[in-house]
Amino acid sequence: MKYGIIGASGRMGQEIARLFNKNGHQLVYRKDEKEVDASAEPEIMIDFSLASAFPETLSIIKEKSIPLIIGTTGLNKDNLTELHNLAAEVPVIQSFNFSIGINILSKLISQVNNYLDKSWDLEMTETHHRFKKDKPSGTALMLAELLKQPVEIHAKRLGSEFGEHKIEFASTGELISLKHRAYSREAFSRGVLLSAEAALELEPGFYSFQDILN
Ligand code: NAD
């Protein structure tokens, strides 16, 4: 497929291009903060940039009328509403985490949560590389929404960590700990590839990565 990346020079943009190119897909549109480089019309667009780029992304997709896969974090409620509105026109696949492991972890958290009452303590810790702009991570916020009670999120910015999320549930007598750690950005780009390949067959609508996996 011919595809485009918004945030093409970023850490995720480069990793997505590496994996897509390895799978025979053609990067024909690259956009960064200050430049656009287009050699052909893309069939789908991928956005892994910054929340501040969102208004531009919205108008690009409206103009091109192609599916959007968006993993950018730090989007606010209004941005998400606008994405849902856009989904009336084109397929939109949005997730704050495109790794298969985090999506399995989400299911486990929901299950454990159903067994526990409010007497259990709950804590979440997320660790990411020092360059990550949003804090806490979009994934931590997404996981927190699965819990029945509010959870404190401890966010660490350390060295080169690709992304670690840990949820601990404890009573006075025992502890359950669920942890996911990405070894590389390929954990995310593989999910983006699955989503992009699926997007070409989808009707307009709003899809989570979980929907694509299902
Ligand atoms: P990065 O800082 O390395 O790259 C950001 C890119 O965005 C840069 O190339 C920059 O030029 C570009 N950019 C900035 N403003 C822009 C604009 N107005 N228009 C177009 N491009 C613009 O960041 P990163 O580590 O590659 O992460 C990118 C985003 O993806 C972040 O929001 C991060 O949290 C998110 N992320 C999501 C997942 C996921 O699975 N959903 C996984 C990892 C990272």
PDB file of C-alpha atoms and ligand atoms in Angstrom:
ATOM      1  CA  MET A   1       0.000   0.000   0.000  1.00  0.00           C
ATOM      2  CA  LYS A   2       0.968   3.639  -0.410  1.00  0.00           C
ATOM      3  CA  TYR A   3       0.942   5.299   2.999  1.00  0.00           C
ATOM      4  CA  GLY A   4       1.787   8.574   4.714  1.00  0.00           C
ATOM      5  CA  ILE A   5       3.204   9.420   8.144  1.00  0.00           C
ATOM      6  CA  ILE A   6       2.575  12.571  10.156  1.00  0.00           C
ATOM      7  CA  GLY A   7       5.547  12.737  12.512  1.00  0.00           C
ATOM      8  CA  ALA A   8       7.699  10.839   9.977  1.00  0.00           C
ATOM      9  CA  SER A   9      11.064  11.921  11.431  1.00  0.00           C
ATOM     10  CA  GLY A  10      10.138  11.101  15.006  1.00  0.00           C
ATOM     11  CA  ARG A  11      11.176   7.994  16.919  1.00  0.00           C
ATOM     12  CA  MET A  12       7.896   6.192  16.155  1.00  0.00           C
ATOM     13  CA  GLY A  13       7.657   7.562  12.610  1.00  0.00           C
ATOM     14  CA  GLN A  14      11.056   6.100  11.728  1.00  0.00           C
ATOM     15  CA  GLU A  15      10.255   2.736  13.325  1.00  0.00           C
ATOM     16  CA  ILE A  16       6.897   2.518  11.485  1.00  0.00           C
ATOM     17  CA  ALA A  17       8.606   3.340   8.154  1.00  0.00           C
ATOM     18  CA  ARG A  18      11.237   0.640   8.834  1.00  0.00           C
ATOM     19  CA  LEU A  19       8.655  -2.097   9.457  1.00  0.00           C
ATOM     20  CA  PHE A  20       6.256  -1.024   6.688  1.00  0.00           C
ATOM     21  CA  ASN A  21       9.044  -0.807   4.130  1.00  0.00           C
ATOM     22  CA  LYS A  22      10.251  -4.280   5.202  1.00  0.00           C
ATOM     23  CA  ASN A  23       6.712  -5.486   4.422  1.00  0.00           C
ATOM     24  CA  GLY A  24       6.695  -3.956   0.945  1.00  0.00           C
ATOM     25  CA  HIS A  25       4.642  -0.824   1.626  1.00  0.00           C
ATOM     26  CA  GLN A  26       5.580   2.514   0.079  1.00  0.00           C
ATOM     27  CA  LEU A  27       6.033   5.703   2.105  1.00  0.00           C
ATOM     28  CA  VAL A  28       4.772   8.419  -0.270  1.00  0.00           C
ATOM     29  CA  TYR A  29       3.863  11.248   2.132  1.00  0.00           C
ATOM     30  CA  ARG A  30       5.976  12.495   5.046  1.00  0.00           C
ATOM     31  CA  LYS A  31       4.996  15.364   7.310  1.00  0.00           C
ATOM     32  CA  ASP A  32       6.872  16.878  10.201  1.00  0.00           C
ATOM     33  CA  GLU A  33       6.512  20.079  12.153  1.00  0.00           C
ATOM     34  CA  LYS A  34       8.004  22.269   9.455  1.00  0.00           C
ATOM     35  CA  GLU A  35       8.042  20.268   6.217  1.00  0.00           C
ATOM     36  CA  VAL A  36       5.878  18.107   3.972  1.00  0.00           C
ATOM     37  CA  ASP A  37       7.340  15.790   1.358  1.00  0.00           C
ATOM     38  CA  ALA A  38       4.857  14.029  -0.971  1.00  0.00           C
ATOM     39  CA  SER A  39       5.689  11.881  -3.988  1.00  0.00           C
ATOM     40  CA  ALA A  40       2.201  10.373  -4.547  1.00  0.00           C
ATOM     41  CA  GLU A  41      -1.268  10.260  -2.969  1.00  0.00           C
ATOM     42  CA  PRO A  42      -1.330   7.958   0.095  1.00  0.00           C
ATOM     43  CA  GLU A  43      -4.090   5.358   0.547  1.00  0.00           C
ATOM     44  CA  ILE A  44      -3.908   5.646   4.341  1.00  0.00           C
ATOM     45  CA  MET A  45      -2.394   8.095   6.844  1.00  0.00           C
ATOM     46  CA  ILE A  46      -0.621   7.296  10.120  1.00  0.00           C
ATOM     47  CA  ASP A  47      -0.219   9.984  12.788  1.00  0.00           C
ATOM     48  CA  PHE A  48       2.406   9.530  15.521  1.00  0.00           C
ATOM     49  CA  SER A  49       3.268  13.155  16.244  1.00  0.00           C
ATOM     50  CA  LEU A  50       2.233  15.607  18.931  1.00  0.00           C
ATOM     51  CA  ALA A  51      -1.195  16.620  20.214  1.00  0.00           C
ATOM     52  CA  SER A  52      -0.453  20.154  18.962  1.00  0.00           C
ATOM     53  CA  ALA A  53      -0.406  18.773  15.383  1.00  0.00           C
ATOM     54  CA  PHE A  54      -3.958  17.438  15.727  1.00  0.00           C
ATOM     55  CA  PRO A  55      -5.897  20.304  14.029  1.00  0.00           C
ATOM     56  CA  GLU A  56      -3.625  20.009  10.965  1.00  0.00           C
ATOM     57  CA  THR A  57      -4.036  16.223  10.889  1.00  0.00           C
ATOM     58  CA  LEU A  58      -7.805  16.643  10.974  1.00  0.00           C
ATOM     59  CA  SER A  59      -7.857  18.972   7.971  1.00  0.00           C
ATOM     60  CA  ILE A  60      -5.398  16.763   6.001  1.00  0.00           C
ATOM     61  CA  ILE A  61      -7.653  13.702   6.457  1.00  0.00           C
ATOM     62  CA  LYS A  62     -10.794  15.671   5.577  1.00  0.00           C
ATOM     63  CA  GLU A  63      -9.126  16.922   2.421  1.00  0.00           C
ATOM     64  CA  LYS A  64      -7.701  13.522   1.372  1.00  0.00           C
ATOM     65  CA  SER A  65     -10.641  11.417   2.638  1.00  0.00           C
ATOM     66  CA  ILE A  66      -8.470   8.384   3.503  1.00  0.00           C
ATOM     67  CA  PRO A  67      -8.354   6.121   6.615  1.00  0.00           C
ATOM     68  CA  LEU A  68      -6.441   7.458   9.629  1.00  0.00           C
ATOM     69  CA  ILE A  69      -4.467   5.414  12.165  1.00  0.00           C
ATOM     70  CA  ILE A  70      -3.583   7.638  15.074  1.00  0.00           C
ATOM     71  CA  GLY A  71      -1.382   6.757  18.061  1.00  0.00           C
ATOM     72  CA  THR A  72      -0.492  10.271  19.196  1.00  0.00           C
ATOM     73  CA  THR A  73      -0.992  10.707  22.928  1.00  0.00           C
ATOM     74  CA  GLY A  74      -1.928  13.796  24.929  1.00  0.00           C
ATOM     75  CA  LEU A  75      -5.178  14.242  22.933  1.00  0.00           C
ATOM     76  CA  ASN A  76      -7.923  15.905  24.978  1.00  0.00           C
ATOM     77  CA  LYS A  77     -11.656  15.116  25.128  1.00  0.00           C
ATOM     78  CA  ASP A  78     -12.466  17.675  22.403  1.00  0.00           C
ATOM     79  CA  ASN A  79      -9.837  16.091  20.111  1.00  0.00           C
ATOM     80  CA  LEU A  80     -11.395  12.666  20.701  1.00  0.00           C
ATOM     81  CA  THR A  81     -14.877  14.040  19.944  1.00  0.00           C
ATOM     82  CA  GLU A  82     -13.516  15.494  16.694  1.00  0.00           C
ATOM     83  CA  LEU A  83     -11.995  12.112  15.837  1.00  0.00           C
ATOM     84  CA  HIS A  84     -15.383  10.457  16.401  1.00  0.00           C
ATOM     85  CA  ASN A  85     -16.980  13.046  14.088  1.00  0.00           C
ATOM     86  CA  LEU A  86     -14.294  12.420  11.450  1.00  0.00           C
ATOM     87  CA  ALA A  87     -15.105   8.696  11.688  1.00  0.00           C
ATOM     88  CA  ALA A  88     -18.480   9.401  10.034  1.00  0.00           C
ATOM     89  CA  GLU A  89     -16.496  10.106   6.843  1.00  0.00           C
ATOM     90  CA  VAL A  90     -13.509   7.696   6.951  1.00  0.00           C
ATOM     91  CA  PRO A  91     -12.259   4.720   9.038  1.00  0.00           C
ATOM     92  CA  VAL A  92     -10.384   6.024  12.110  1.00  0.00           C
ATOM     93  CA  ILE A  93      -8.321   3.596  14.220  1.00  0.00           C
ATOM     94  CA  GLN A  94      -7.199   5.211  17.473  1.00  0.00           C
ATOM     95  CA  SER A  95      -5.292   3.816  20.420  1.00  0.00           C
ATOM     96  CA  PHE A  96      -2.960   5.238  23.032  1.00  0.00           C
ATOM     97  CA  ASN A  97      -1.153   1.895  22.814  1.00  0.00           C
ATOM     98  CA  PHE A  98      -0.803  -0.272  19.699  1.00  0.00           C
ATOM     99  CA  SER A  99       1.073  -3.124  21.405  1.00  0.00           C
ATOM    100  CA  ILE A 100      -0.593  -6.521  21.536  1.00  0.00           C
ATOM    101  CA  GLY A 101       0.731  -7.065  25.081  1.00  0.00           C
ATOM    102  CA  ILE A 102      -0.925  -3.952  26.520  1.00  0.00           C
ATOM    103  CA  ASN A 103      -4.198  -4.996  24.986  1.00  0.00           C
ATOM    104  CA  ILE A 104      -3.890  -8.398  26.702  1.00  0.00           C
ATOM    105  CA  LEU A 105      -2.950  -6.606  29.939  1.00  0.00           C
ATOM    106  CA  SER A 106      -6.126  -4.485  29.617  1.00  0.00           C
ATOM    107  CA  LYS A 107      -8.227  -7.641  29.586  1.00  0.00           C
ATOM    108  CA  LEU A 108      -6.376  -9.044  32.637  1.00  0.00           C
ATOM    109  CA  ILE A 109      -6.821  -5.795  34.581  1.00  0.00           C
ATOM    110  CA  SER A 110     -10.554  -5.767  33.870  1.00  0.00           C
ATOM    111  CA  GLN A 111     -10.795  -9.379  35.050  1.00  0.00           C
ATOM    112  CA  VAL A 112      -8.805  -8.885  38.296  1.00  0.00           C
ATOM    113  CA  ASN A 113     -10.750  -5.714  38.985  1.00  0.00           C
ATOM    114  CA  ASN A 114     -14.010  -7.663  38.912  1.00  0.00           C
ATOM    115  CA  TYR A 115     -12.850  -9.972  41.724  1.00  0.00           C
ATOM    116  CA  LEU A 116     -11.642  -7.254  44.105  1.00  0.00           C
ATOM    117  CA  ASP A 117     -13.623  -5.017  46.439  1.00  0.00           C
ATOM    118  CA  LYS A 118     -12.729  -1.479  47.483  1.00  0.00           C
ATOM    119  CA  SER A 119     -10.718  -2.645  50.519  1.00  0.00           C
ATOM    120  CA  TRP A 120      -7.804  -3.456  48.160  1.00  0.00           C
ATOM    121  CA  ASP A 121      -5.140  -0.815  47.531  1.00  0.00           C
ATOM    122  CA  LEU A 122      -4.426   0.103  43.922  1.00  0.00           C
ATOM    123  CA  GLU A 123      -1.307   1.760  42.514  1.00  0.00           C
ATOM    124  CA  MET A 124      -0.078   2.239  38.947  1.00  0.00           C
ATOM    125  CA  THR A 125       3.484   3.036  37.863  1.00  0.00           C
ATOM    126  CA  GLU A 126       4.567   3.954  34.331  1.00  0.00           C
ATOM    127  CA  THR A 127       8.145   4.496  33.167  1.00  0.00           C
ATOM    128  CA  HIS A 128       9.202   6.025  29.830  1.00  0.00           C
ATOM    129  CA  HIS A 129      12.296   7.501  28.192  1.00  0.00           C
ATOM    130  CA  ARG A 130      13.349  11.031  29.156  1.00  0.00           C
ATOM    131  CA  PHE A 131      12.117  12.569  25.852  1.00  0.00           C
ATOM    132  CA  LYS A 132       8.468  11.621  26.306  1.00  0.00           C
ATOM    133  CA  LYS A 133       6.424  14.828  26.398  1.00  0.00           C
ATOM    134  CA  ASP A 134       3.141  13.802  28.050  1.00  0.00           C
ATOM    135  CA  LYS A 135       2.975  12.656  31.690  1.00  0.00           C
ATOM    136  CA  PRO A 136       1.286  10.451  32.775  1.00  0.00           C
ATOM    137  CA  SER A 137       1.314   8.377  29.606  1.00  0.00           C
ATOM    138  CA  GLY A 138      -1.786   7.969  27.450  1.00  0.00           C
ATOM    139  CA  THR A 139      -1.593   4.221  28.134  1.00  0.00           C
ATOM    140  CA  ALA A 140      -1.658   4.754  31.914  1.00  0.00           C
ATOM    141  CA  LEU A 141      -4.753   6.956  31.542  1.00  0.00           C
ATOM    142  CA  MET A 142      -6.362   4.343  29.282  1.00  0.00           C
ATOM    143  CA  LEU A 143      -5.654   1.549  31.815  1.00  0.00           C
ATOM    144  CA  ALA A 144      -6.895   3.705  34.733  1.00  0.00           C
ATOM    145  CA  GLU A 145     -10.286   3.978  33.018  1.00  0.00           C
ATOM    146  CA  LEU A 146     -10.694   0.193  33.286  1.00  0.00           C
ATOM    147  CA  LEU A 147     -10.577   0.298  37.082  1.00  0.00           C
ATOM    148  CA  LYS A 148     -13.655   0.670  39.276  1.00  0.00           C
ATOM    149  CA  GLN A 149     -11.954   3.078  41.670  1.00  0.00           C
ATOM    150  CA  PRO A 150      -9.550   6.010  41.161  1.00  0.00           C
ATOM    151  CA  VAL A 151      -5.883   5.037  41.014  1.00  0.00           C
ATOM    152  CA  GLU A 152      -2.800   7.136  41.662  1.00  0.00           C
ATOM    153  CA  ILE A 153      -0.425   7.055  38.676  1.00  0.00           C
ATOM    154  CA  HIS A 154       3.297   7.322  39.463  1.00  0.00           C
ATOM    155  CA  ALA A 155       5.085   8.503  36.312  1.00  0.00           C
ATOM    156  CA  LYS A 156       8.868   8.134  35.896  1.00  0.00           C
ATOM    157  CA  ARG A 157      10.964   9.532  33.032  1.00  0.00           C
ATOM    158  CA  LEU A 158      14.158   7.482  32.926  1.00  0.00           C
ATOM    159  CA  GLY A 159      16.856   7.117  30.255  1.00  0.00           C
ATOM    160  CA  SER A 160      15.799   5.116  27.204  1.00  0.00           C
ATOM    161  CA  GLU A 161      12.906   3.045  28.558  1.00  0.00           C
ATOM    162  CA  PHE A 162      10.471   2.226  25.689  1.00  0.00           C
ATOM    163  CA  GLY A 163       7.508   1.887  28.033  1.00  0.00           C
ATOM    164  CA  GLU A 164       6.695  -0.020  31.204  1.00  0.00           C
ATOM    165  CA  HIS A 165       3.300  -0.126  32.959  1.00  0.00           C
ATOM    166  CA  LYS A 166       2.710  -1.864  36.287  1.00  0.00           C
ATOM    167  CA  ILE A 167      -0.558  -2.167  38.222  1.00  0.00           C
ATOM    168  CA  GLU A 168      -0.472  -3.456  41.795  1.00  0.00           C
ATOM    169  CA  PHE A 169      -3.457  -4.606  43.802  1.00  0.00           C
ATOM    170  CA  ALA A 170      -2.850  -5.306  47.528  1.00  0.00           C
ATOM    171  CA  SER A 171      -4.761  -6.252  50.650  1.00  0.00           C
ATOM    172  CA  THR A 172      -3.118  -6.334  54.076  1.00  0.00           C
ATOM    173  CA  GLY A 173      -2.136  -9.958  53.401  1.00  0.00           C
ATOM    174  CA  GLU A 174      -1.201 -10.217  49.707  1.00  0.00           C
ATOM    175  CA  LEU A 175      -0.234  -8.487  46.477  1.00  0.00           C
ATOM    176  CA  ILE A 176      -1.122  -9.014  42.805  1.00  0.00           C
ATOM    177  CA  SER A 177       1.190  -7.318  40.321  1.00  0.00           C
ATOM    178  CA  LEU A 178       0.520  -7.045  36.560  1.00  0.00           C
ATOM    179  CA  LYS A 179       3.305  -5.624  34.425  1.00  0.00           C
ATOM    180  CA  HIS A 180       3.979  -5.018  30.750  1.00  0.00           C
ATOM    181  CA  ARG A 181       7.277  -3.838  29.289  1.00  0.00           C
ATOM    182  CA  ALA A 182       8.014  -2.995  25.645  1.00  0.00           C
ATOM    183  CA  TYR A 183      11.485  -4.199  24.598  1.00  0.00           C
ATOM    184  CA  SER A 184      11.491  -1.984  21.505  1.00  0.00           C
ATOM    185  CA  ARG A 185       9.240   0.318  19.453  1.00  0.00           C
ATOM    186  CA  GLU A 186       8.451  -2.692  17.252  1.00  0.00           C
ATOM    187  CA  ALA A 187       5.955  -3.608  20.004  1.00  0.00           C
ATOM    188  CA  PHE A 188       3.885  -0.663  18.703  1.00  0.00           C
ATOM    189  CA  SER A 189       4.734  -0.623  14.983  1.00  0.00           C
ATOM    190  CA  ARG A 190       3.536  -4.227  14.541  1.00  0.00           C
ATOM    191  CA  GLY A 191       0.097  -3.165  15.816  1.00  0.00           C
ATOM    192  CA  VAL A 192       0.136  -0.159  13.482  1.00  0.00           C
ATOM    193  CA  LEU A 193       0.921  -2.468  10.551  1.00  0.00           C
ATOM    194  CA  LEU A 194      -1.961  -4.802  11.459  1.00  0.00           C
ATOM    195  CA  SER A 195      -4.263  -1.773  11.730  1.00  0.00           C
ATOM    196  CA  ALA A 196      -3.146  -0.240   8.430  1.00  0.00           C
ATOM    197  CA  GLU A 197      -3.680  -3.495   6.558  1.00  0.00           C
ATOM    198  CA  ALA A 198      -7.139  -3.834   8.127  1.00  0.00           C
ATOM    199  CA  ALA A 199      -8.050  -0.170   7.513  1.00  0.00           C
ATOM    200  CA  LEU A 200      -8.159  -0.586   3.741  1.00  0.00           C
ATOM    201  CA  GLU A 201     -11.076  -3.021   4.133  1.00  0.00           C
ATOM    202  CA  LEU A 202     -13.029  -1.070   6.764  1.00  0.00           C
ATOM    203  CA  GLU A 203     -16.183   1.020   6.420  1.00  0.00           C
ATOM    204  CA  PRO A 204     -16.044   4.542   7.884  1.00  0.00           C
ATOM    205  CA  GLY A 205     -16.305   4.364  11.692  1.00  0.00           C
ATOM    206  CA  PHE A 206     -14.318   4.703  14.895  1.00  0.00           C
ATOM    207  CA  TYR A 207     -12.240   1.638  15.810  1.00  0.00           C
ATOM    208  CA  SER A 208      -9.947   0.898  18.750  1.00  0.00           C
ATOM    209  CA  PHE A 209      -6.899  -1.345  18.332  1.00  0.00           C
ATOM    210  CA  GLN A 210      -8.830  -3.873  20.434  1.00  0.00           C
ATOM    211  CA  ASP A 211     -11.532  -3.873  17.700  1.00  0.00           C
ATOM    212  CA  ILE A 212      -8.861  -4.654  15.093  1.00  0.00           C
ATOM    213  CA  LEU A 213      -7.416  -7.507  17.191  1.00  0.00           C
ATOM    214  CA  ASN A 214     -10.907  -8.940  17.727  1.00  0.00           C
TER     215      ASN A 214
HETATM  216  P1  NAD B   1       9.072  12.253  18.720  1.00  0.00           P
HETATM  217  O1  NAD B   1       9.188  13.488  19.557  1.00  0.00           O
HETATM  218  O2  NAD B   1      10.280  11.446  18.459  1.00  0.00           O
HETATM  219  O3  NAD B   1       8.424  12.629  17.300  1.00  0.00           O
HETATM  220  C1  NAD B   1       7.383  13.555  17.158  1.00  0.00           C
HETATM  221  C2  NAD B   1       7.292  13.932  15.692  1.00  0.00           C
HETATM  222  O4  NAD B   1       6.156  14.788  15.521  1.00  0.00           O
HETATM  223  C3  NAD B   1       8.519  14.702  15.158  1.00  0.00           C
HETATM  224  O5  NAD B   1       8.927  14.100  13.950  1.00  0.00           O
HETATM  225  C4  NAD B   1       7.960  16.097  14.881  1.00  0.00           C
HETATM  226  O6  NAD B   1       8.544  16.718  13.743  1.00  0.00           O
HETATM  227  C5  NAD B   1       6.504  15.774  14.580  1.00  0.00           C
HETATM  228  N1  NAD B   1       5.640  16.961  14.682  1.00  0.00           N
HETATM  229  C6  NAD B   1       5.596  17.915  15.636  1.00  0.00           C
HETATM  230  N2  NAD B   1       4.685  18.854  15.335  1.00  0.00           N
HETATM  231  C7  NAD B   1       4.140  18.478  14.136  1.00  0.00           C
HETATM  232  C8  NAD B   1       3.166  19.036  13.282  1.00  0.00           C
HETATM  233  N3  NAD B   1       2.533  20.184  13.582  1.00  0.00           N
HETATM  234  N4  NAD B   1       2.840  18.376  12.132  1.00  0.00           N
HETATM  235  C9  NAD B   1       3.468  17.220  11.819  1.00  0.00           C
HETATM  236  N5  NAD B   1       4.426  16.644  12.586  1.00  0.00           N
HETATM  237  C10 NAD B   1       4.746  17.268  13.730  1.00  0.00           C
HETATM  238  O7  NAD B   1       7.949  11.374  19.437  1.00  0.00           O
HETATM  239  P2  NAD B   1       7.728   9.782  19.338  1.00  0.00           P
HETATM  240  O8  NAD B   1       8.462   9.105  20.438  1.00  0.00           O
HETATM  241  O9  NAD B   1       7.937   9.350  17.931  1.00  0.00           O
HETATM  242  O10 NAD B   1       6.181   9.689  19.681  1.00  0.00           O
HETATM  243  C11 NAD B   1       5.223  10.301  18.849  1.00  0.00           C
HETATM  244  C12 NAD B   1       3.838  10.194  19.489  1.00  0.00           C
HETATM  245  O11 NAD B   1       3.441   8.831  19.536  1.00  0.00           O
HETATM  246  C13 NAD B   1       3.781  10.700  20.935  1.00  0.00           C
HETATM  247  O12 NAD B   1       2.537  11.319  21.156  1.00  0.00           O
HETATM  248  C14 NAD B   1       3.910   9.420  21.740  1.00  0.00           C
HETATM  249  O13 NAD B   1       3.387   9.525  23.037  1.00  0.00           O
HETATM  250  C15 NAD B   1       3.078   8.506  20.867  1.00  0.00           C
HETATM  251  N6  NAD B   1       3.282   7.066  21.035  1.00  0.00           N
HETATM  252  C16 NAD B   1       2.183   6.299  20.914  1.00  0.00           C
HETATM  253  C17 NAD B   1       2.290   4.931  20.979  1.00  0.00           C
HETATM  254  C18 NAD B   1       1.061   4.103  20.777  1.00  0.00           C
HETATM  255  O14 NAD B   1       1.160   2.868  20.734  1.00  0.00           O
HETATM  256  N7  NAD B   1      -0.114   4.718  20.637  1.00  0.00           N
HETATM  257  C19 NAD B   1       3.538   4.326  21.165  1.00  0.00           C
HETATM  258  C20 NAD B   1       4.666   5.145  21.276  1.00  0.00           C
HETATM  259  C21 NAD B   1       4.525   6.520  21.191  1.00  0.00           C
END
